[in-house]
Amino acid sequence: MGCGAFPRATPRWWMKRRTGGVWEDLRQCDDATEDYFKDKLRMSPRVFREIAETLSPFLQRHVTFYREPLQPDLIVAFALYRWVSGETYESGMCSFGIGRKSGLVAVRDVTSALLSAYRDKISWPTGLQKAVVLRTFADKGFPNCHGCIDCTHIFIDKPANCPGEDYYDKKRRFSVQAQVVVDLNLRVLDVFIGYPGSCHNVRIVHLSSLWARAEAGELFTGPPVMLPFGVRTNGYLLGDNGYPPSEWVVVPYGGVSQHRSEIRSDNKQKTARGAVERDFGRLKGMWRLFLRSHKTNMETLPQQFVAVCILHNILIDAGIPFDDNLLREVGPDGVRRRVDLGMHRPLRQMCMESSMRDALILRDALAERMGTQ
């Protein structure tokens, strides 16, 4: 009061917090809360409250004679913090004041709640969303394209009670493969995860429900589009050269000696497929547990990754921005470089059981269409 100014009721954003851990800091109501939420949970307080309220019915605990139950918002915050920070359970439990068993149960329950409450958040586009997806790809020169497909490796410690050689991938790390389909707005449309890192991309797509739906004619149901050479297509995905051509996966020409139309086609496809790498960058940069090697339960890892993909779509729909600095780290040699997103290519191609001739005609038709633009 002696300086002639009234003291602030809340601290300014540059003042360091001195409270009882991450959870107590998240509960503060001051002008630092917004930035603190984005740093620790990758979302605004408003979005966190919406998610916590939606999951609350699935996370209610019964009052017992022994202790007061954990509140749903704390349970949700701990699971999010675990996925965001990639810290061990022991480190996270110190920040939230809960025990190891409670932490394990919290992550398990929040995963299950997300899969139940937001079961339609990851879905093949229909209606207006489908029209928007098709229009954005058509603007890039790919009419009736529904998305881009690729795989990424989720790095893990050597799994217990499993054959280690199965999970040993091309880069000599233990990993699990995740196949994801995304649109140009980086929303996840389909995810399939769980097979060891040694599996080939084509084997994974054969084993996925995506393959069964595509072969049964359930995936691309819109009106066909006519392309040059009299090609009619109901829909397809863009893939890289890790996939051989198929009736519903269009891949680049590749090679050294290419015609100008082929070069133009490959460049445009590379630009469009850049959405996959940006998607994996945002997904793993936001939820860093899946960026680093970590000890995990192989039975719950697939469900946790799908839950994180759901959160990924929620944050995109909410307009939460992504900081590209999250994808750069200082290595042991002191050099700051981009992190490994686990998108290395398979050792060799395999053949899909589909009409190669029709697939090549579709690819040529797309290249011809681009050459006339």
Short mmCIF file of N, CA, C and O in Angstrom, two decimals, residues 60-70:
data_model
loop_
_atom_site.label_atom_id
_atom_site.label_comp_id
_atom_site.label_asym_id
_atom_site.label_seq_id
_atom_site.Cartn_x
_atom_site.Cartn_y
_atom_site.Cartn_z
N GLN A 60 -17.45 -42.05 -11.70
CA GLN A 60 -17.90 -41.84 -10.33
C GLN A 60 -17.44 -42.97 -9.43
O GLN A 60 -17.51 -44.15 -9.80
N ARG A 61 -16.93 -42.61 -8.27
CA ARG A 61 -16.46 -43.59 -7.29
C ARG A 61 -17.43 -43.63 -6.11
O ARG A 61 -18.07 -42.63 -5.77
N HIS A 62 -17.54 -44.79 -5.48
CA HIS A 62 -18.41 -44.95 -4.32
C HIS A 62 -17.68 -44.50 -3.05
O HIS A 62 -16.50 -44.77 -2.86
N VAL A 63 -18.41 -43.83 -2.17
CA VAL A 63 -17.86 -43.42 -0.87
C VAL A 63 -17.76 -44.65 0.03
O VAL A 63 -18.69 -45.44 0.12
N THR A 64 -16.62 -44.83 0.68
CA THR A 64 -16.42 -45.97 1.58
C THR A 64 -16.06 -45.45 2.97
O THR A 64 -15.90 -44.24 3.18
N PHE A 65 -15.95 -46.38 3.91
CA PHE A 65 -15.59 -46.01 5.27
C PHE A 65 -14.09 -45.71 5.40
O PHE A 65 -13.64 -45.20 6.42
N TYR A 66 -13.30 -46.05 4.38
CA TYR A 66 -11.86 -45.97 4.52
C TYR A 66 -11.27 -44.66 4.01
O TYR A 66 -10.34 -44.13 4.57
N ARG A 67 -11.80 -44.15 2.89
CA ARG A 67 -11.22 -42.92 2.34
C ARG A 67 -12.23 -42.21 1.44
O ARG A 67 -13.21 -42.82 0.98
N GLU A 68 -11.97 -40.93 1.20
CA GLU A 68 -12.81 -40.16 0.28
C GLU A 68 -12.41 -40.51 -1.15
O GLU A 68 -11.23 -40.55 -1.49
N PRO A 69 -13.37 -40.78 -2.04
CA PRO A 69 -13.03 -41.20 -3.41
C PRO A 69 -12.42 -40.05 -4.21
O PRO A 69 -12.66 -38.87 -3.94
N LEU A 70 -11.62 -40.41 -5.20
CA LEU A 70 -11.06 -39.41 -6.11
C LEU A 70 -12.16 -38.82 -6.97
O LEU A 70 -13.06 -39.53 -7.41
#
